[in-house]
């Protein structure tokens, strides 16, 4: 590989790094939603895997059976985080062109 090719490759790497940094910032603004119990519990998370909103239908609150609500919350949170990771991976794949780079999703 000649020096010119190496220089060209380094410029491409730098461009990809800038693009990846831009996408990382955008991921904080992209949200996904998940629900459980027929919508009794709704979770909104961003693509940095941070929960943004939690909505619980008051009808889902049963003081005699808190484990049901706990299970619904757990299910909705796990689903939201899974969707968030998938969406983040899709967005990063647009930048990397499908390259599997270590440490990225």
PDB file of C-alpha atoms in Angstrom:
ATOM      1  CA  UNK A   1       0.000   0.000   0.000  1.00  0.00           C
ATOM      2  CA  UNK A   2       1.510   3.301  -1.069  1.00  0.00           C
ATOM      3  CA  UNK A   3       1.744   6.430   1.043  1.00  0.00           C
ATOM      4  CA  UNK A   4      -0.997   8.120  -1.006  1.00  0.00           C
ATOM      5  CA  UNK A   5      -3.384   5.256  -0.339  1.00  0.00           C
ATOM      6  CA  UNK A   6      -2.528   5.339   3.356  1.00  0.00           C
ATOM      7  CA  UNK A   7      -3.226   9.073   3.494  1.00  0.00           C
ATOM      8  CA  UNK A   8      -6.547   8.599   1.712  1.00  0.00           C
ATOM      9  CA  UNK A   9      -7.508   5.819   4.117  1.00  0.00           C
ATOM     10  CA  UNK A  10      -6.630   7.983   7.145  1.00  0.00           C
ATOM     11  CA  UNK A  11      -8.843  10.792   5.807  1.00  0.00           C
ATOM     12  CA  UNK A  12     -11.691   8.316   5.406  1.00  0.00           C
ATOM     13  CA  UNK A  13     -11.184   7.102   8.976  1.00  0.00           C
ATOM     14  CA  UNK A  14     -11.219  10.684  10.285  1.00  0.00           C
ATOM     15  CA  UNK A  15     -14.397  11.417   8.333  1.00  0.00           C
ATOM     16  CA  UNK A  16     -16.034   8.290   9.763  1.00  0.00           C
ATOM     17  CA  UNK A  17     -14.989   9.273  13.302  1.00  0.00           C
ATOM     18  CA  UNK A  18     -16.587  12.714  12.894  1.00  0.00           C
ATOM     19  CA  UNK A  19     -19.730  11.157  11.490  1.00  0.00           C
ATOM     20  CA  UNK A  20     -19.886   8.647  14.349  1.00  0.00           C
ATOM     21  CA  UNK A  21     -19.532  11.456  16.901  1.00  0.00           C
ATOM     22  CA  UNK A  22     -22.392  13.324  15.218  1.00  0.00           C
ATOM     23  CA  UNK A  23     -24.593  10.225  15.282  1.00  0.00           C
ATOM     24  CA  UNK A  24     -23.752   9.614  18.962  1.00  0.00           C
ATOM     25  CA  UNK A  25     -25.098  13.097  19.759  1.00  0.00           C
ATOM     26  CA  UNK A  26     -28.232  12.458  17.710  1.00  0.00           C
ATOM     27  CA  UNK A  27     -28.861   9.167  19.508  1.00  0.00           C
ATOM     28  CA  UNK A  28     -29.626  11.109  22.687  1.00  0.00           C
ATOM     29  CA  UNK A  29     -32.572  12.705  20.864  1.00  0.00           C
ATOM     30  CA  UNK A  30     -33.959   9.567  19.194  1.00  0.00           C
ATOM     31  CA  UNK A  31     -36.531   7.827  21.366  1.00  0.00           C
ATOM     32  CA  UNK A  32     -38.256   4.474  21.307  1.00  0.00           C
ATOM     33  CA  UNK A  33     -41.364   3.367  23.171  1.00  0.00           C
ATOM     34  CA  UNK A  34     -42.315   0.053  24.691  1.00  0.00           C
ATOM     35  CA  UNK A  35     -45.327  -1.053  26.665  1.00  0.00           C
ATOM     36  CA  UNK A  36     -46.600  -4.005  28.649  1.00  0.00           C
ATOM     37  CA  UNK A  37     -49.940  -5.139  29.972  1.00  0.00           C
ATOM     38  CA  UNK A  38     -51.866  -3.863  26.970  1.00  0.00           C
ATOM     39  CA  UNK A  39     -50.468  -0.377  27.466  1.00  0.00           C
ATOM     40  CA  UNK A  40     -50.872  -0.298  31.244  1.00  0.00           C
ATOM     41  CA  UNK A  41     -47.157   0.514  31.506  1.00  0.00           C
ATOM     42  CA  UNK A  42     -45.394   2.607  28.859  1.00  0.00           C
ATOM     43  CA  UNK A  43     -41.690   3.387  28.796  1.00  0.00           C
ATOM     44  CA  UNK A  44     -39.849   5.876  26.581  1.00  0.00           C
ATOM     45  CA  UNK A  45     -36.069   5.567  26.287  1.00  0.00           C
ATOM     46  CA  UNK A  46     -33.492   7.332  24.148  1.00  0.00           C
ATOM     47  CA  UNK A  47     -30.851   5.548  22.101  1.00  0.00           C
ATOM     48  CA  UNK A  48     -28.275   6.090  24.830  1.00  0.00           C
ATOM     49  CA  UNK A  49     -30.330   3.569  26.816  1.00  0.00           C
ATOM     50  CA  UNK A  50     -31.593   6.265  29.195  1.00  0.00           C
ATOM     51  CA  UNK A  51     -35.211   6.176  30.327  1.00  0.00           C
ATOM     52  CA  UNK A  52     -37.004   9.397  29.445  1.00  0.00           C
ATOM     53  CA  UNK A  53     -40.572   8.707  30.553  1.00  0.00           C
ATOM     54  CA  UNK A  54     -42.528   6.176  32.580  1.00  0.00           C
ATOM     55  CA  UNK A  55     -46.319   6.078  32.344  1.00  0.00           C
ATOM     56  CA  UNK A  56     -48.397   3.795  34.553  1.00  0.00           C
ATOM     57  CA  UNK A  57     -52.150   3.542  34.164  1.00  0.00           C
ATOM     58  CA  UNK A  58     -53.636   3.995  37.648  1.00  0.00           C
ATOM     59  CA  UNK A  59     -55.881   0.998  36.971  1.00  0.00           C
ATOM     60  CA  UNK A  60     -52.728  -1.152  36.851  1.00  0.00           C
ATOM     61  CA  UNK A  61     -51.925  -0.353  40.474  1.00  0.00           C
ATOM     62  CA  UNK A  62     -53.261  -3.097  42.708  1.00  0.00           C
ATOM     63  CA  UNK A  63     -52.042  -2.698  46.300  1.00  0.00           C
ATOM     64  CA  UNK A  64     -52.865  -6.365  46.917  1.00  0.00           C
ATOM     65  CA  UNK A  65     -50.686  -7.556  44.017  1.00  0.00           C
ATOM     66  CA  UNK A  66     -47.647  -5.301  43.546  1.00  0.00           C
ATOM     67  CA  UNK A  67     -45.702  -8.068  41.791  1.00  0.00           C
ATOM     68  CA  UNK A  68     -47.943  -7.804  38.728  1.00  0.00           C
ATOM     69  CA  UNK A  69     -47.075  -4.128  38.287  1.00  0.00           C
ATOM     70  CA  UNK A  70     -43.403  -4.851  38.986  1.00  0.00           C
ATOM     71  CA  UNK A  71     -43.414  -7.492  36.247  1.00  0.00           C
ATOM     72  CA  UNK A  72     -45.096  -5.119  33.791  1.00  0.00           C
ATOM     73  CA  UNK A  73     -42.555  -2.368  34.501  1.00  0.00           C
ATOM     74  CA  UNK A  74     -39.646  -4.787  34.174  1.00  0.00           C
ATOM     75  CA  UNK A  75     -40.976  -6.154  30.885  1.00  0.00           C
ATOM     76  CA  UNK A  76     -41.572  -2.692  29.412  1.00  0.00           C
ATOM     77  CA  UNK A  77     -38.161  -1.364  30.519  1.00  0.00           C
ATOM     78  CA  UNK A  78     -36.302  -4.357  29.105  1.00  0.00           C
ATOM     79  CA  UNK A  79     -38.196  -4.073  25.823  1.00  0.00           C
ATOM     80  CA  UNK A  80     -37.498  -0.331  25.581  1.00  0.00           C
ATOM     81  CA  UNK A  81     -33.784  -0.862  26.201  1.00  0.00           C
ATOM     82  CA  UNK A  82     -33.661  -3.655  23.610  1.00  0.00           C
ATOM     83  CA  UNK A  83     -35.380  -1.437  21.029  1.00  0.00           C
ATOM     84  CA  UNK A  84     -33.024   1.396  21.950  1.00  0.00           C
ATOM     85  CA  UNK A  85     -29.923  -0.753  21.381  1.00  0.00           C
ATOM     86  CA  UNK A  86     -31.304  -2.031  18.073  1.00  0.00           C
ATOM     87  CA  UNK A  87     -32.103   1.476  16.831  1.00  0.00           C
ATOM     88  CA  UNK A  88     -28.685   2.779  17.910  1.00  0.00           C
ATOM     89  CA  UNK A  89     -26.992  -0.092  16.060  1.00  0.00           C
ATOM     90  CA  UNK A  90     -29.029   0.683  12.935  1.00  0.00           C
ATOM     91  CA  UNK A  91     -28.045   4.351  13.069  1.00  0.00           C
ATOM     92  CA  UNK A  92     -24.354   3.532  13.551  1.00  0.00           C
ATOM     93  CA  UNK A  93     -24.467   0.976  10.735  1.00  0.00           C
ATOM     94  CA  UNK A  94     -25.486   3.786   8.382  1.00  0.00           C
ATOM     95  CA  UNK A  95     -22.162   5.469   9.191  1.00  0.00           C
ATOM     96  CA  UNK A  96     -19.933   2.410   9.267  1.00  0.00           C
ATOM     97  CA  UNK A  97     -21.451   0.789   6.208  1.00  0.00           C
ATOM     98  CA  UNK A  98     -21.882  -2.454   8.089  1.00  0.00           C
ATOM     99  CA  UNK A  99     -18.294  -2.674   9.330  1.00  0.00           C
ATOM    100  CA  UNK A 100     -18.199  -4.447  12.671  1.00  0.00           C
ATOM    101  CA  UNK A 101     -16.059  -2.122  14.768  1.00  0.00           C
ATOM    102  CA  UNK A 102     -15.120  -3.314  18.273  1.00  0.00           C
ATOM    103  CA  UNK A 103     -16.807  -1.425  21.096  1.00  0.00           C
ATOM    104  CA  UNK A 104     -19.724  -0.183  19.015  1.00  0.00           C
ATOM    105  CA  UNK A 105     -23.053  -1.730  19.971  1.00  0.00           C
TER     106      UNK A 105
END
